[in-house]
Structures are given as structure tokens and as C-alpha cells.
Short mmCIF file of N, CA and C in Angstrom, two decimals:
data_model
loop_
_atom_site.label_atom_id
_atom_site.label_comp_id
_atom_site.label_asym_id
_atom_site.label_seq_id
_atom_site.Cartn_x
_atom_site.Cartn_y
_atom_site.Cartn_z
N MET A 9 15.21 -20.17 19.26
CA MET A 9 14.95 -18.73 19.36
C MET A 9 15.13 -18.00 17.94
N LEU A 10 14.17 -17.33 17.73
CA LEU A 10 14.32 -16.65 16.29
C LEU A 10 15.21 -15.37 16.28
N SER A 11 15.69 -15.20 15.17
CA SER A 11 16.68 -14.01 14.88
C SER A 11 15.88 -12.91 14.68
N THR A 12 16.20 -11.42 14.77
CA THR A 12 15.59 -10.53 14.40
C THR A 12 14.72 -10.54 13.17
N GLU A 13 15.55 -10.83 11.99
CA GLU A 13 15.22 -11.27 10.56
C GLU A 13 13.86 -12.17 10.74
N GLN A 14 13.81 -13.17 11.25
CA GLN A 14 13.07 -14.14 11.32
C GLN A 14 11.79 -13.56 12.12
N SER A 15 11.86 -12.84 13.22
CA SER A 15 10.83 -12.34 13.81
C SER A 15 10.05 -11.05 13.19
N ARG A 16 10.63 -10.43 12.63
CA ARG A 16 10.18 -9.42 11.64
C ARG A 16 9.36 -10.24 10.59
N HIS A 17 9.82 -11.17 9.83
CA HIS A 17 9.30 -11.79 8.69
C HIS A 17 7.95 -12.35 9.31
N ARG A 18 7.68 -12.88 10.41
CA ARG A 18 6.82 -13.74 11.01
C ARG A 18 5.64 -12.70 11.28
N ARG A 19 6.10 -11.42 11.82
CA ARG A 19 4.69 -10.60 12.06
C ARG A 19 4.54 -9.88 10.74
N ALA A 20 5.32 -9.72 9.66
CA ALA A 20 4.93 -9.17 8.43
C ALA A 20 3.59 -10.32 7.75
N GLU A 21 3.94 -11.78 8.02
CA GLU A 21 2.98 -12.55 7.38
C GLU A 21 1.54 -12.41 8.25
N ARG A 22 1.81 -12.10 9.56
CA ARG A 22 0.77 -12.10 10.16
C ARG A 22 -0.25 -11.07 9.97
N ASN A 23 0.60 -9.94 9.49
CA ASN A 23 -0.02 -8.45 9.36
C ASN A 23 -0.67 -8.73 8.02
N ARG A 24 -0.10 -9.15 7.01
CA ARG A 24 -0.84 -9.49 5.57
C ARG A 24 -1.63 -10.23 5.63
N PHE A 25 -1.80 -11.47 6.20
CA PHE A 25 -2.77 -12.39 6.44
C PHE A 25 -4.18 -11.54 6.52
N GLN A 26 -4.07 -10.64 7.86
CA GLN A 26 -5.19 -9.95 8.18
C GLN A 26 -5.37 -8.80 7.38
N ILE A 27 -4.54 -8.32 6.53
CA ILE A 27 -4.65 -7.11 5.61
C ILE A 27 -5.55 -7.72 4.33
N VAL A 28 -5.05 -8.69 3.77
CA VAL A 28 -5.83 -9.43 2.50
C VAL A 28 -7.17 -9.93 3.03
N ARG A 29 -7.41 -10.50 4.12
CA ARG A 29 -8.70 -10.84 4.43
C ARG A 29 -9.83 -9.93 4.53
N LYS A 30 -9.06 -8.49 4.99
CA LYS A 30 -10.08 -7.67 5.33
C LYS A 30 -10.40 -6.37 4.01
N SER A 31 -9.21 -6.38 3.26
CA SER A 31 -9.12 -5.46 2.40
C SER A 31 -10.19 -5.35 1.41
N ARG A 32 -11.14 -6.08 1.11
CA ARG A 32 -12.24 -6.07 0.37
C ARG A 32 -12.04 -5.79 -1.09
N GLY A 33 -10.67 -6.40 -1.35
CA GLY A 33 -10.35 -6.19 -2.75
C GLY A 33 -9.43 -4.78 -3.10
N ARG A 34 -9.26 -4.18 -1.96
CA ARG A 34 -8.57 -2.80 -2.38
C ARG A 34 -7.04 -3.41 -2.49
N LEU A 35 -6.28 -2.44 -3.21
CA LEU A 35 -5.08 -2.42 -3.51
C LEU A 35 -4.23 -2.16 -2.17
N ARG A 36 -2.78 -2.81 -2.17
CA ARG A 36 -2.36 -2.85 -1.12
C ARG A 36 -1.00 -1.78 -1.37
N LEU A 37 -0.89 -0.84 0.06
CA LEU A 37 0.50 0.14 -0.18
C LEU A 37 1.32 -0.72 0.80
N SER A 38 2.52 -1.18 0.18
CA SER A 38 3.57 -1.93 1.10
C SER A 38 4.81 -1.01 1.35
N VAL A 39 5.02 -1.12 2.42
CA VAL A 39 6.25 -0.37 2.80
C VAL A 39 7.63 -1.47 3.33
N TYR A 40 8.85 -1.16 2.87
CA TYR A 40 9.86 -1.72 3.62
C TYR A 40 11.02 -1.01 3.90
N ARG A 41 11.31 -1.13 5.10
CA ARG A 41 12.38 0.17 5.66
C ARG A 41 13.52 -0.83 5.78
N SER A 42 14.66 -0.36 5.09
CA SER A 42 15.93 -1.03 5.67
C SER A 42 16.71 0.16 6.05
N GLY A 43 17.84 -0.46 6.60
CA GLY A 43 18.69 0.64 7.29
C GLY A 43 19.24 1.71 6.75
N LYS A 44 19.12 1.66 5.35
CA LYS A 44 19.57 2.99 4.84
C LYS A 44 18.77 3.61 3.96
N HIS A 45 17.72 2.91 3.35
CA HIS A 45 16.63 3.60 2.56
C HIS A 45 15.37 3.15 2.91
N ILE A 46 14.29 3.57 2.32
CA ILE A 46 12.72 3.21 2.51
C ILE A 46 12.21 3.07 1.06
N TYR A 47 11.38 2.13 1.07
CA TYR A 47 10.86 1.63 -0.34
C TYR A 47 9.22 1.36 -0.20
N ALA A 48 8.25 1.94 -1.03
CA ALA A 48 6.94 1.84 -0.89
C ALA A 48 6.44 1.41 -2.41
N GLN A 49 5.43 0.64 -2.56
CA GLN A 49 4.84 0.08 -3.74
C GLN A 49 3.59 -0.29 -3.54
N ILE A 50 2.58 0.08 -4.60
CA ILE A 50 1.14 -0.33 -4.46
C ILE A 50 1.13 -1.43 -5.30
N ILE A 51 0.61 -2.47 -4.58
CA ILE A 51 0.60 -4.05 -5.31
C ILE A 51 -0.90 -4.41 -5.43
N ASP A 52 -1.07 -5.03 -6.69
CA ASP A 52 -2.41 -5.65 -6.77
C ASP A 52 -2.37 -7.37 -6.79
N ASP A 53 -2.69 -7.71 -5.39
CA ASP A 53 -2.70 -8.97 -5.04
C ASP A 53 -3.65 -9.90 -6.01
N LYS A 54 -4.48 -9.55 -6.61
CA LYS A 54 -5.20 -10.68 -7.36
C LYS A 54 -4.62 -10.79 -8.67
N ALA A 55 -3.60 -9.96 -9.08
CA ALA A 55 -3.09 -9.92 -10.41
C ALA A 55 -1.57 -10.37 -10.11
N GLY A 56 -0.89 -9.96 -8.88
CA GLY A 56 0.39 -10.26 -8.44
C GLY A 56 1.37 -9.18 -9.27
N LYS A 57 1.21 -8.08 -9.39
CA LYS A 57 1.75 -7.16 -9.93
C LYS A 57 1.88 -5.98 -8.98
N THR A 58 3.14 -5.31 -9.30
CA THR A 58 3.37 -3.86 -8.71
C THR A 58 2.84 -2.72 -9.55
N LEU A 59 1.62 -1.92 -9.31
CA LEU A 59 1.51 -0.77 -10.01
C LEU A 59 2.03 0.57 -10.13
N VAL A 60 2.38 0.65 -8.73
CA VAL A 60 3.13 1.86 -8.51
C VAL A 60 4.49 1.98 -7.45
N ALA A 61 5.27 2.36 -7.82
CA ALA A 61 6.42 2.36 -6.49
C ALA A 61 7.20 3.77 -6.68
N ALA A 62 7.97 3.84 -5.37
CA ALA A 62 8.82 4.82 -5.16
C ALA A 62 9.91 4.30 -3.92
N SER A 63 11.14 4.69 -4.04
CA SER A 63 12.09 4.49 -3.28
C SER A 63 13.23 5.49 -3.00
N SER A 64 13.75 5.65 -2.06
CA SER A 64 14.76 6.15 -1.94
C SER A 64 16.23 5.90 -2.53
N VAL A 65 16.11 5.10 -3.32
CA VAL A 65 17.34 4.88 -4.25
C VAL A 65 17.24 5.22 -5.75
N GLU A 66 16.17 6.00 -5.93
CA GLU A 66 15.94 6.27 -7.28
C GLU A 66 16.72 7.63 -7.68
N LYS A 67 17.34 7.40 -8.94
CA LYS A 67 18.36 8.62 -9.29
C LYS A 67 18.13 10.24 -8.94
N ASP A 68 16.59 10.36 -9.28
CA ASP A 68 16.10 11.72 -9.33
C ASP A 68 16.22 11.88 -7.84
N LEU A 69 15.99 11.09 -6.88
CA LEU A 69 15.97 11.65 -5.50
C LEU A 69 17.21 11.50 -4.86
N ARG A 70 18.16 10.84 -5.44
CA ARG A 70 19.56 10.93 -4.38
C ARG A 70 20.39 12.11 -4.16
N GLY A 71 20.05 12.95 -5.08
CA GLY A 71 20.53 14.56 -4.99
C GLY A 71 19.84 15.27 -3.89
N LYS A 72 18.70 14.99 -3.85
CA LYS A 72 17.38 15.84 -3.28
C LYS A 72 17.75 15.45 -1.67
N LEU A 73 17.82 14.05 -1.49
CA LEU A 73 17.73 13.71 -0.12
C LEU A 73 19.06 13.73 0.52
N LYS A 74 19.02 14.04 2.10
CA LYS A 74 20.28 14.20 2.81
C LYS A 74 20.80 12.63 2.72
N THR A 75 19.91 11.77 3.02
CA THR A 75 19.89 10.30 3.09
C THR A 75 18.73 9.83 3.10
N GLY A 76 18.71 8.51 2.84
CA GLY A 76 17.35 7.66 2.63
C GLY A 76 16.88 7.08 3.86
N ALA A 77 17.45 7.33 4.97
CA ALA A 77 17.40 6.76 6.29
C ALA A 77 16.44 7.72 7.43
N ASP A 78 16.14 8.51 6.77
CA ASP A 78 15.52 9.63 7.93
C ASP A 78 13.93 9.81 7.45
N LYS A 79 13.31 10.50 8.55
CA LYS A 79 11.98 11.00 8.33
C LYS A 79 11.52 11.67 7.06
N ALA A 80 12.55 12.63 6.74
CA ALA A 80 12.42 13.66 5.79
C ALA A 80 12.24 12.91 4.47
N ALA A 81 13.24 11.69 4.35
CA ALA A 81 13.20 11.06 3.28
C ALA A 81 11.69 10.12 3.04
N ALA A 82 11.64 9.41 3.93
CA ALA A 82 10.26 8.76 4.17
C ALA A 82 9.01 9.67 3.88
N LYS A 83 8.88 10.79 4.26
CA LYS A 83 7.76 11.82 3.99
C LYS A 83 8.03 12.02 2.40
N THR A 84 9.16 12.16 2.00
CA THR A 84 8.98 12.94 0.46
C THR A 84 8.77 11.42 -0.44
N ILE A 85 9.15 10.41 -0.01
CA ILE A 85 8.55 8.96 -0.63
C ILE A 85 7.10 8.89 -0.36
N GLY A 86 6.28 9.10 0.45
CA GLY A 86 4.95 8.92 0.71
C GLY A 86 4.39 10.01 -0.11
N GLN A 87 4.90 11.06 -0.45
CA GLN A 87 4.23 12.03 -1.36
C GLN A 87 4.31 11.47 -2.84
N ILE A 88 5.65 11.09 -3.19
CA ILE A 88 5.68 10.48 -4.37
C ILE A 88 4.97 9.54 -4.82
N VAL A 89 4.66 8.49 -3.92
CA VAL A 89 4.29 7.11 -4.08
C VAL A 89 2.63 7.78 -4.32
N ALA A 90 1.86 8.58 -3.46
CA ALA A 90 0.70 9.05 -3.66
C ALA A 90 0.33 9.79 -4.82
N GLU A 91 1.30 10.55 -5.18
CA GLU A 91 1.27 11.36 -6.66
C GLU A 91 1.14 10.01 -7.74
N ARG A 92 1.88 9.30 -7.77
CA ARG A 92 1.94 8.40 -8.80
C ARG A 92 0.90 7.54 -8.74
N ALA A 93 0.48 7.30 -7.76
CA ALA A 93 -0.99 6.65 -7.39
C ALA A 93 -2.17 7.17 -7.95
N LEU A 94 -2.25 8.79 -7.68
CA LEU A 94 -3.38 9.39 -8.17
C LEU A 94 -3.35 9.46 -9.72
N LYS A 95 -2.16 9.45 -10.24
CA LYS A 95 -1.89 9.62 -11.63
C LYS A 95 -2.42 8.82 -11.97
N ALA A 96 -2.14 7.30 -11.81
CA ALA A 96 -2.69 6.04 -12.22
C ALA A 96 -4.08 5.94 -12.09
N GLY A 97 -4.98 6.51 -11.44
CA GLY A 97 -6.16 6.45 -11.15
C GLY A 97 -6.56 5.45 -9.67
N ILE A 98 -5.25 5.55 -8.99
CA ILE A 98 -5.63 4.80 -7.67
C ILE A 98 -5.69 5.86 -6.38
N LYS A 99 -7.06 5.55 -5.53
CA LYS A 99 -7.61 6.39 -4.56
C LYS A 99 -7.32 5.88 -3.30
N GLU A 100 -7.93 4.41 -3.33
CA GLU A 100 -7.94 4.08 -1.80
C GLU A 100 -7.24 2.64 -1.93
N VAL A 101 -6.32 2.47 -0.76
CA VAL A 101 -5.66 1.35 -0.82
C VAL A 101 -5.71 0.87 0.83
N VAL A 102 -5.02 -0.24 1.03
CA VAL A 102 -4.74 -0.91 2.44
C VAL A 102 -3.57 -0.66 2.50
N PHE A 103 -3.17 0.00 3.85
CA PHE A 103 -1.65 0.45 4.15
C PHE A 103 -1.06 -0.93 4.91
N ASP A 104 0.18 -1.50 4.30
CA ASP A 104 0.88 -2.54 4.54
C ASP A 104 2.25 -2.20 5.22
N ARG A 105 2.20 -2.27 6.66
CA ARG A 105 3.55 -1.75 7.29
C ARG A 105 4.43 -3.00 7.38
N GLY A 106 4.33 -4.05 6.89
CA GLY A 106 5.31 -5.21 6.90
C GLY A 106 5.29 -5.71 8.59
N GLY A 107 6.70 -5.98 8.73
CA GLY A 107 6.88 -6.15 10.08
C GLY A 107 7.38 -5.12 11.03
N CYS A 108 7.14 -3.99 10.36
CA CYS A 108 7.72 -3.02 11.05
C CYS A 108 6.72 -2.09 12.15
N LEU A 109 6.83 -1.67 13.23
CA LEU A 109 6.00 -0.71 14.05
C LEU A 109 5.54 0.52 13.16
N TYR A 110 4.04 0.88 13.42
CA TYR A 110 3.66 2.15 12.89
C TYR A 110 4.10 3.36 13.73
N HIS A 111 5.36 3.56 13.49
CA HIS A 111 6.03 4.53 14.48
C HIS A 111 7.36 4.98 13.56
N GLY A 112 7.76 6.16 13.41
CA GLY A 112 9.02 6.88 12.90
C GLY A 112 8.77 6.98 11.40
N ARG A 113 9.68 6.67 10.53
CA ARG A 113 9.86 6.60 9.18
C ARG A 113 8.54 5.94 8.30
N VAL A 114 8.00 4.89 9.04
CA VAL A 114 6.71 4.24 8.41
C VAL A 114 5.45 5.10 8.77
N LYS A 115 5.36 5.64 9.73
CA LYS A 115 4.40 6.34 10.11
C LYS A 115 4.62 7.90 9.36
N GLU A 116 5.52 8.36 9.20
CA GLU A 116 5.85 9.71 8.09
C GLU A 116 5.31 9.18 6.76
N LEU A 117 6.14 8.11 6.44
CA LEU A 117 5.51 7.84 4.95
C LEU A 117 3.75 7.67 4.86
N ALA A 118 3.10 7.18 5.62
CA ALA A 118 1.90 6.71 5.54
C ALA A 118 1.04 8.11 5.81
N GLU A 119 1.43 9.34 6.54
CA GLU A 119 0.95 10.60 6.80
C GLU A 119 1.07 11.39 5.77
N ALA A 120 2.42 11.42 5.08
CA ALA A 120 2.44 11.93 3.73
C ALA A 120 1.73 11.44 2.62
N ALA A 121 1.55 10.37 2.60
CA ALA A 121 0.44 9.60 1.58
C ALA A 121 -1.07 10.25 1.72
N ARG A 122 -1.08 10.06 2.97
CA ARG A 122 -2.85 10.54 3.12
C ARG A 122 -2.95 12.11 2.58
N ALA A 123 -1.84 12.72 3.17
CA ALA A 123 -2.01 14.30 2.86
C ALA A 123 -2.00 14.50 1.53
N ALA A 124 -1.41 13.76 0.54
CA ALA A 124 -1.03 13.70 -0.68
C ALA A 124 -2.40 13.12 -1.34
N GLY A 125 -3.45 12.70 -0.89
CA GLY A 125 -4.45 12.23 -1.21
C GLY A 125 -4.95 10.84 -1.43
N LEU A 126 -4.01 9.92 -0.94
CA LEU A 126 -4.37 8.56 -0.86
C LEU A 126 -5.35 8.47 0.44
N SER A 127 -6.44 7.41 0.21
CA SER A 127 -7.17 7.16 1.36
C SER A 127 -6.87 5.93 1.63
N PHE A 128 -6.64 5.79 3.10
CA PHE A 128 -6.70 4.17 3.91
C PHE A 128 -6.71 4.48 5.39
#
């Protein structure tokens, strides 16, 4: 029997395989959700580099956010990562939710990034 962590990791690998196969060379917006924080980064898989990143653990955001583990924090991170991406000239990405469901904090982050100008 697999643990919860192992199951999430297997789902993430399955999801990522489909994303990379169908992405047509676009960059990947990867989301990681922990119990206390949320992280988002835009990754260039060909070069193996992170181009843009934002998370609820950044010093600038600690005072503004009530907690890093709620929908408001996810919405803020989605807006910030989209603004940074547009500033870097990135407009189209592929959304990688990892092993998480597209629900709650992950959904809020995605909708906020779309509203801020990212296309996926």
C-alpha cells in the first residue's frame, strides 16, 4: 500500500508526462501546495531552469498575508507570478498542478494568474 506522499508523487509524474507531451514547447507553470505555504514557478523544461517564481514564504509577503495556507494567499501568489512572468516576456504557459486536484488553493492560484494576463 502506498503512502499519501507516494500517491501524490505518482499522480504528479503521470500529470507531468501528459503536460510535457502535449505542451508543444511552452513553459510550465508548476504549483506546489504544502500544509503551510503555496509555491508557483515557471519552468523551462528544455533548459532545465526556473525563469520566474513566487511563494508565500517571501519576506515581502509575510506581513501582508494572514497565512500562507489559504485561498487569499494562493490568489496573491497567482497574481504575483503572472506579473513577474509578463515582465519577463512570458505570456503562454502550461499549467502543472502536480499531484493536487484542481480545487481550492490550486484553483484560486490558476484563476488569479489567468486574470492577471497569463494564458493557459
